[in-house]
Amino acid sequence: MTNNEPTDAINLLLGLGKMGTRVQVLKENGDLYPDQLFFKSLTSRRLSWNDNKKSIIINPYILILPGKITGLLSIAPSVNDIPDQLCLGIVSKDYVLEIIFQNARDCNIWSQGLTMLVSAPLPHFAKIKTIRNPQYQYVDDHHHHHRSPSNHSTSWNGNDIIQWHEITMDEKKKIEQFYNFLS
C-alpha cells in the first residue's frame, strides 16, 4: 500500500458521504428499502441514514464487513441473487447496518474508507499560539514531527495540519465546545 492510499480512500469516502450515496438497506424482516448514506465530516465521524434519524459514530469498536457475512445478508432470500461485491455490513453496539450498493465501486470506497477510519487513531486538536492570534489545528501525531507548523495545505492528505480557517463553522463550534476533552 502506498502512502497516499489511506488518504485517497478517506477522501473518496468524504466525497460520496457528503453528497450521500444511494443504497438499499436490509430491514430486520429481510426486505430491502431504498435509503441514502451520509458521512459528512472527519471531526464528527458520524455515518447516518434513514433521513439522518439513525447514525453510527465510526470508532475502533465498529466492524466493517464487506460481502454477505453479517446476519441477514448471509441468509435473506431477498439478497440471494445480489453479488457479494455489492454488500457491506457495519456492526456497532447499537446497530447491524446491512447495505446493498448500486455498484461495486461505491461499495469499495465506503468499505475501504470506513476500514481506514476504524483502524486509524482518533484525531486530536492542539491549541497553538502564534504571534497574531491563538488558533486550533488538527495535528497528526504520527507525521507531525516530520512537518513544519508553517506548512499550509489547501487539501488534507493525512500528513498535513488542517488550518483553523479551513474548518467549517459547525465543526469549529464542536471543537471549541469539546476542546478540553480532546486535549
mmCIF file of C-alpha atoms in Angstrom:
data_model
loop_
_atom_site.group_PDB
_atom_site.id
_atom_site.type_symbol
_atom_site.label_atom_id
_atom_site.label_comp_id
_atom_site.label_asym_id
_atom_site.label_seq_id
_atom_site.Cartn_x
_atom_site.Cartn_y
_atom_site.Cartn_z
ATOM 1 C CA MET A 1 0.000 0.000 0.000
ATOM 2 C CA THR A 2 1.401 3.393 -0.943
ATOM 3 C CA ASN A 3 1.450 6.290 1.476
ATOM 4 C CA ASN A 4 -1.456 8.019 -0.290
ATOM 5 C CA GLU A 5 -3.861 5.060 -0.455
ATOM 6 C CA PRO A 6 -5.372 5.565 3.032
ATOM 7 C CA THR A 7 -5.783 9.277 2.359
ATOM 8 C CA ASP A 8 -7.280 8.607 -1.071
ATOM 9 C CA ALA A 9 -9.758 6.112 0.392
ATOM 10 C CA ILE A 10 -10.854 8.594 3.064
ATOM 11 C CA ASN A 11 -11.106 11.486 0.581
ATOM 12 C CA LEU A 12 -13.228 9.356 -1.756
ATOM 13 C CA LEU A 13 -15.429 8.346 1.194
ATOM 14 C CA LEU A 14 -15.905 12.002 2.153
ATOM 15 C CA GLY A 15 -16.765 12.832 -1.464
ATOM 16 C CA LEU A 16 -19.520 10.208 -1.578
ATOM 17 C CA GLY A 17 -20.554 10.737 2.036
ATOM 18 C CA LYS A 18 -21.054 14.484 1.844
ATOM 19 C CA MET A 19 -23.445 14.291 -1.098
ATOM 20 C CA GLY A 20 -24.969 10.989 0.017
ATOM 21 C CA THR A 21 -24.829 7.571 -1.594
ATOM 22 C CA ARG A 22 -27.989 5.787 -2.709
ATOM 23 C CA VAL A 23 -28.208 2.268 -1.309
ATOM 24 C CA GLN A 24 -30.711 -0.350 -0.249
ATOM 25 C CA VAL A 25 -30.812 -1.234 3.427
ATOM 26 C CA LEU A 26 -31.829 -4.689 4.568
ATOM 27 C CA LYS A 27 -34.596 -4.455 7.181
ATOM 28 C CA GLU A 28 -34.916 -6.865 10.104
ATOM 29 C CA ASN A 29 -37.756 -8.657 8.285
ATOM 30 C CA GLY A 30 -35.482 -9.344 5.283
ATOM 31 C CA ASP A 31 -36.996 -6.716 2.979
ATOM 32 C CA LEU A 32 -34.878 -4.159 1.150
ATOM 33 C CA TYR A 33 -35.732 -0.481 1.200
ATOM 34 C CA PRO A 34 -34.063 2.441 -0.601
ATOM 35 C CA ASP A 35 -32.057 4.829 1.529
ATOM 36 C CA GLN A 36 -29.114 7.187 1.413
ATOM 37 C CA LEU A 37 -25.866 7.003 3.431
ATOM 38 C CA PHE A 38 -24.072 10.125 4.616
ATOM 39 C CA PHE A 39 -20.631 10.698 6.111
ATOM 40 C CA LYS A 40 -20.080 14.444 6.141
ATOM 41 C CA SER A 41 -17.181 15.096 8.497
ATOM 42 C CA LEU A 42 -13.998 13.564 9.820
ATOM 43 C CA THR A 43 -14.499 15.526 13.016
ATOM 44 C CA SER A 44 -17.843 14.002 13.937
ATOM 45 C CA ARG A 45 -17.151 10.599 12.276
ATOM 46 C CA ARG A 46 -20.921 10.147 12.008
ATOM 47 C CA LEU A 47 -22.365 7.726 9.463
ATOM 48 C CA SER A 48 -26.075 8.442 9.074
ATOM 49 C CA TRP A 49 -29.047 7.026 7.176
ATOM 50 C CA ASN A 50 -32.861 6.932 7.400
ATOM 51 C CA ASP A 51 -33.123 10.713 6.773
ATOM 52 C CA ASN A 52 -30.409 11.282 9.417
ATOM 53 C CA LYS A 53 -32.619 9.661 12.074
ATOM 54 C CA LYS A 54 -30.172 6.813 12.631
ATOM 55 C CA SER A 55 -26.415 7.039 12.923
ATOM 56 C CA ILE A 56 -23.248 5.254 13.940
ATOM 57 C CA ILE A 57 -20.133 7.036 15.182
ATOM 58 C CA ILE A 58 -17.166 5.446 13.423
ATOM 59 C CA ASN A 59 -14.628 4.389 16.050
ATOM 60 C CA PRO A 60 -12.289 1.431 16.702
ATOM 61 C CA TYR A 61 -15.179 -0.659 18.079
ATOM 62 C CA ILE A 62 -17.070 -0.775 14.771
ATOM 63 C CA LEU A 63 -16.810 -3.775 12.449
ATOM 64 C CA ILE A 64 -16.752 -3.183 8.697
ATOM 65 C CA LEU A 65 -17.560 -6.458 6.935
ATOM 66 C CA PRO A 66 -17.618 -6.474 3.120
ATOM 67 C CA GLY A 67 -19.681 -9.158 1.422
ATOM 68 C CA LYS A 68 -22.545 -11.252 2.753
ATOM 69 C CA ILE A 69 -21.060 -12.008 6.163
ATOM 70 C CA THR A 70 -23.409 -10.334 8.633
ATOM 71 C CA GLY A 71 -26.761 -11.664 9.861
ATOM 72 C CA LEU A 72 -29.470 -11.280 7.275
ATOM 73 C CA LEU A 73 -27.110 -10.589 4.362
ATOM 74 C CA SER A 74 -25.885 -14.165 4.706
ATOM 75 C CA ILE A 75 -29.347 -15.808 4.736
ATOM 76 C CA ALA A 76 -32.138 -13.499 3.480
ATOM 77 C CA PRO A 77 -33.838 -14.786 0.305
ATOM 78 C CA SER A 78 -34.208 -11.178 -0.915
ATOM 79 C CA VAL A 79 -30.413 -10.920 -1.400
ATOM 80 C CA ASN A 80 -29.667 -14.389 -2.820
ATOM 81 C CA ASP A 81 -29.129 -13.045 -6.353
ATOM 82 C CA ILE A 82 -27.138 -9.973 -5.301
ATOM 83 C CA PRO A 83 -23.345 -10.284 -5.799
ATOM 84 C CA ASP A 84 -21.156 -10.201 -2.675
ATOM 85 C CA GLN A 85 -19.162 -7.229 -4.017
ATOM 86 C CA LEU A 86 -22.274 -5.014 -3.644
ATOM 87 C CA CYS A 87 -22.847 -5.898 0.025
ATOM 88 C CA LEU A 88 -21.450 -4.328 3.180
ATOM 89 C CA GLY A 89 -22.217 -4.949 6.840
ATOM 90 C CA ILE A 90 -21.447 -2.355 9.513
ATOM 91 C CA VAL A 91 -21.760 -3.579 13.090
ATOM 92 C CA SER A 92 -21.849 -1.344 16.155
ATOM 93 C CA LYS A 93 -23.105 -1.924 19.680
ATOM 94 C CA ASP A 94 -26.461 -0.402 18.663
ATOM 95 C CA TYR A 95 -26.935 -1.404 15.028
ATOM 96 C CA VAL A 96 -26.185 -4.014 12.423
ATOM 97 C CA LEU A 97 -26.465 -1.968 9.240
ATOM 98 C CA GLU A 98 -26.648 -4.237 6.202
ATOM 99 C CA ILE A 99 -26.309 -2.381 2.921
ATOM 100 C CA ILE A 100 -26.581 -3.176 -0.794
ATOM 101 C CA PHE A 101 -24.819 -0.661 -3.049
ATOM 102 C CA GLN A 102 -25.758 0.146 -6.640
ATOM 103 C CA ASN A 103 -22.227 -0.579 -7.851
ATOM 104 C CA ALA A 104 -19.043 -2.251 -6.636
ATOM 105 C CA ARG A 105 -17.007 0.979 -6.873
ATOM 106 C CA ASP A 106 -19.152 2.777 -4.279
ATOM 107 C CA CYS A 107 -19.166 -0.303 -2.039
ATOM 108 C CA ASN A 108 -15.350 -0.494 -2.197
ATOM 109 C CA ILE A 109 -14.962 3.222 -1.438
ATOM 110 C CA TRP A 110 -17.227 3.003 1.617
ATOM 111 C CA SER A 111 -15.676 -0.252 2.796
ATOM 112 C CA GLN A 112 -12.054 0.888 2.427
ATOM 113 C CA GLY A 113 -12.654 4.410 3.749
ATOM 114 C CA LEU A 114 -14.555 3.235 6.824
ATOM 115 C CA THR A 115 -11.995 0.490 7.457
ATOM 116 C CA MET A 116 -9.220 3.121 7.405
ATOM 117 C CA LEU A 117 -11.137 5.278 9.870
ATOM 118 C CA VAL A 118 -11.866 2.355 12.186
ATOM 119 C CA SER A 119 -8.211 1.328 12.271
ATOM 120 C CA ALA A 120 -6.795 4.877 12.395
ATOM 121 C CA PRO A 121 -6.267 6.686 15.685
ATOM 122 C CA LEU A 122 -8.822 9.342 16.512
ATOM 123 C CA PRO A 123 -7.626 12.825 15.555
ATOM 124 C CA HIS A 124 -6.999 15.346 18.250
ATOM 125 C CA PHE A 125 -6.681 19.077 18.244
ATOM 126 C CA ALA A 126 -3.981 21.210 19.779
ATOM 127 C CA LYS A 127 -4.191 24.880 20.574
ATOM 128 C CA ILE A 128 -1.167 26.530 19.008
ATOM 129 C CA LYS A 129 -0.380 30.136 19.830
ATOM 130 C CA THR A 130 1.015 32.325 17.121
ATOM 131 C CA ILE A 131 2.221 35.891 17.356
ATOM 132 C CA ARG A 132 -1.013 37.215 15.842
ATOM 133 C CA ASN A 133 -3.674 35.019 17.448
ATOM 134 C CA PRO A 134 -4.304 31.630 19.001
ATOM 135 C CA GLN A 135 -5.655 29.020 16.663
ATOM 136 C CA TYR A 136 -6.643 25.397 16.694
ATOM 137 C CA GLN A 137 -5.063 22.995 14.275
ATOM 138 C CA TYR A 138 -5.595 19.338 13.567
ATOM 139 C CA VAL A 139 -2.380 17.523 14.459
ATOM 140 C CA ASP A 140 -1.470 14.149 13.050
ATOM 141 C CA ASP A 141 0.966 12.870 15.720
ATOM 142 C CA HIS A 142 2.400 10.156 13.512
ATOM 143 C CA HIS A 143 3.611 12.598 10.839
ATOM 144 C CA HIS A 144 3.697 15.912 12.723
ATOM 145 C CA HIS A 145 7.350 15.681 13.727
ATOM 146 C CA HIS A 146 8.344 15.488 10.031
ATOM 147 C CA ARG A 147 6.497 18.668 9.099
ATOM 148 C CA SER A 148 6.970 22.276 9.959
ATOM 149 C CA PRO A 149 3.963 24.022 11.577
ATOM 150 C CA SER A 150 4.336 26.748 8.971
ATOM 151 C CA ASN A 151 3.477 24.355 6.144
ATOM 152 C CA HIS A 152 -0.002 25.264 4.963
ATOM 153 C CA SER A 153 -2.039 22.979 2.780
ATOM 154 C CA THR A 154 -5.155 23.560 0.753
ATOM 155 C CA SER A 155 -6.136 19.893 0.899
ATOM 156 C CA TRP A 156 -5.826 17.273 3.591
ATOM 157 C CA ASN A 157 -3.544 14.381 2.696
ATOM 158 C CA GLY A 158 -3.201 12.730 6.100
ATOM 159 C CA ASN A 159 0.200 14.263 6.765
ATOM 160 C CA ASP A 160 -0.741 17.916 6.975
ATOM 161 C CA ILE A 161 -2.165 20.213 9.582
ATOM 162 C CA ILE A 162 -5.678 21.459 8.901
ATOM 163 C CA GLN A 163 -5.729 25.182 9.467
ATOM 164 C CA TRP A 164 -8.451 26.657 11.659
ATOM 165 C CA HIS A 165 -9.824 28.796 8.796
ATOM 166 C CA GLU A 166 -10.297 25.618 6.689
ATOM 167 C CA ILE A 167 -12.694 24.028 9.210
ATOM 168 C CA THR A 168 -16.439 24.676 8.863
ATOM 169 C CA MET A 169 -18.206 26.838 11.442
ATOM 170 C CA ASP A 170 -20.201 23.871 12.786
ATOM 171 C CA GLU A 171 -17.019 21.874 13.295
ATOM 172 C CA LYS A 172 -15.312 24.873 14.925
ATOM 173 C CA LYS A 173 -18.160 25.158 17.435
ATOM 174 C CA LYS A 174 -17.886 21.467 18.280
ATOM 175 C CA ILE A 175 -14.114 21.713 18.638
ATOM 176 C CA GLU A 176 -14.370 24.733 20.924
ATOM 177 C CA GLN A 177 -17.135 23.081 22.944
ATOM 178 C CA PHE A 178 -15.216 19.848 23.419
ATOM 179 C CA TYR A 179 -11.638 21.162 23.311
ATOM 180 C CA ASN A 180 -10.946 20.363 26.977
ATOM 181 C CA PHE A 181 -11.913 16.725 26.377
ATOM 182 C CA LEU A 182 -9.798 16.494 23.221
ATOM 183 C CA SER A 183 -6.602 17.819 24.755
#
